[in-house]
């Protein structure tokens, strides 16, 4: 998915959150399930059914790779020579675009090795050990999104400049999906969570795959679908992620037998236990042929709008992707409010005012002036990775 940025403490008044007092000032409220265009499913059910499709194994007799791992990476898309990956291409990771933009630069190579996260201490993540503790990011875009970007020459700044000159409106197909995963080497995961006991136990509890000869475990996953004009957004965490329901709580009206888990406000980085699956979700996962490890992944919530009906901004963030890697505030993260500023100007690059919204951590409805002189890239921050014209020799 692509980047999902920024946030502020998510509390509410008693009208929207019965677990708090009536004199609480609302800064943001946790995003909840909403309507999905063309579907009678709410966004929680819709996102779970998407995951069942793209987390299915490519070969039913082999647990990996799963479908989304065969999609195009940002390096495959935003290139002078874009290509749809072949079946045997190695898994590659990239530096978090949110992290490097917050650090002051979105430039540099896309594909990089696994890196020490931006704010390891906030999640109790280790910083010393062998191999060096790190979190690797992977962004994948499905074939409809890849084809739209490449066929419209939106994969380079030169192509974006031409699109701007003719006022081209970027509207990706409703079938477009982005997935962003964060992966941790299994040795580091055992160091982070000693209660896992052994690497063999990790392999039973996590989806794992190998890159560069190193085995990684998937700990978090963002999903976005163009089914809605503002996209449908969801974020998943492994049930053992420390603090996965901190600040905002966890909400799943379709897949979890306990649909609302309030945050523990007396401690941080606590464990919230298993997210036991409903019979409806269990049937969906079984029909799709998902490995049993996916039962250990929990939907934190989904998002389809900027604000609650009373105008209070919605918040949705991931304890790994936003907090540890992106060095942001989970309780003030908003998928929609961040991604709406993904855009490009007349030179084919994102203008400073829009790019500055990433570390700003926007919530609520968009600020029109920020997009002055820009055309939107339909909520996809991959636009930052479009390469500039080659330098003349």
mmCIF file of N, CA and C in Angstrom, residues 3 6 9 83-84 97 119 230 296 318:
data_model
loop_
_atom_site.group_PDB
_atom_site.id
_atom_site.type_symbol
_atom_site.label_atom_id
_atom_site.label_comp_id
_atom_site.label_asym_id
_atom_site.label_seq_id
_atom_site.Cartn_x
_atom_site.Cartn_y
_atom_site.Cartn_z
ATOM 1 N N UNK A 3 2.174 4.527 0.965
ATOM 2 C CA UNK A 3 2.472 5.114 2.257
ATOM 3 C C UNK A 3 1.163 5.440 2.928
ATOM 4 N N UNK A 6 0.786 9.738 8.955
ATOM 5 C CA UNK A 6 0.678 10.640 10.007
ATOM 6 C C UNK A 6 -0.396 10.642 11.061
ATOM 7 N N UNK A 9 -3.740 12.494 19.121
ATOM 8 C CA UNK A 9 -4.399 11.575 20.048
ATOM 9 C C UNK A 9 -5.861 11.361 19.711
ATOM 10 N N UNK A 83 8.535 -2.912 -15.918
ATOM 11 C CA UNK A 83 8.222 -4.258 -16.392
ATOM 12 C C UNK A 83 7.404 -4.992 -15.353
ATOM 13 N N UNK A 84 6.538 -5.869 -15.836
ATOM 14 C CA UNK A 84 5.793 -6.750 -14.937
ATOM 15 C C UNK A 84 6.713 -7.907 -14.573
ATOM 16 N N UNK A 97 9.051 5.121 2.035
ATOM 17 C CA UNK A 97 8.959 6.458 1.453
ATOM 18 C C UNK A 97 8.565 7.462 2.522
ATOM 19 N N UNK A 119 12.426 4.622 14.422
ATOM 20 C CA UNK A 119 12.188 4.866 15.842
ATOM 21 C C UNK A 119 12.012 3.534 16.556
ATOM 22 N N UNK A 230 -12.433 7.572 -2.970
ATOM 23 C CA UNK A 230 -11.382 7.893 -1.998
ATOM 24 C C UNK A 230 -10.597 6.655 -1.567
ATOM 25 N N UNK A 296 -3.402 -15.750 12.308
ATOM 26 C CA UNK A 296 -2.711 -14.958 13.327
ATOM 27 C C UNK A 296 -2.599 -13.481 12.960
ATOM 28 N N UNK A 318 -0.764 2.048 12.011
ATOM 29 C CA UNK A 318 -0.213 0.723 12.257
ATOM 30 C C UNK A 318 0.974 0.843 13.208
#
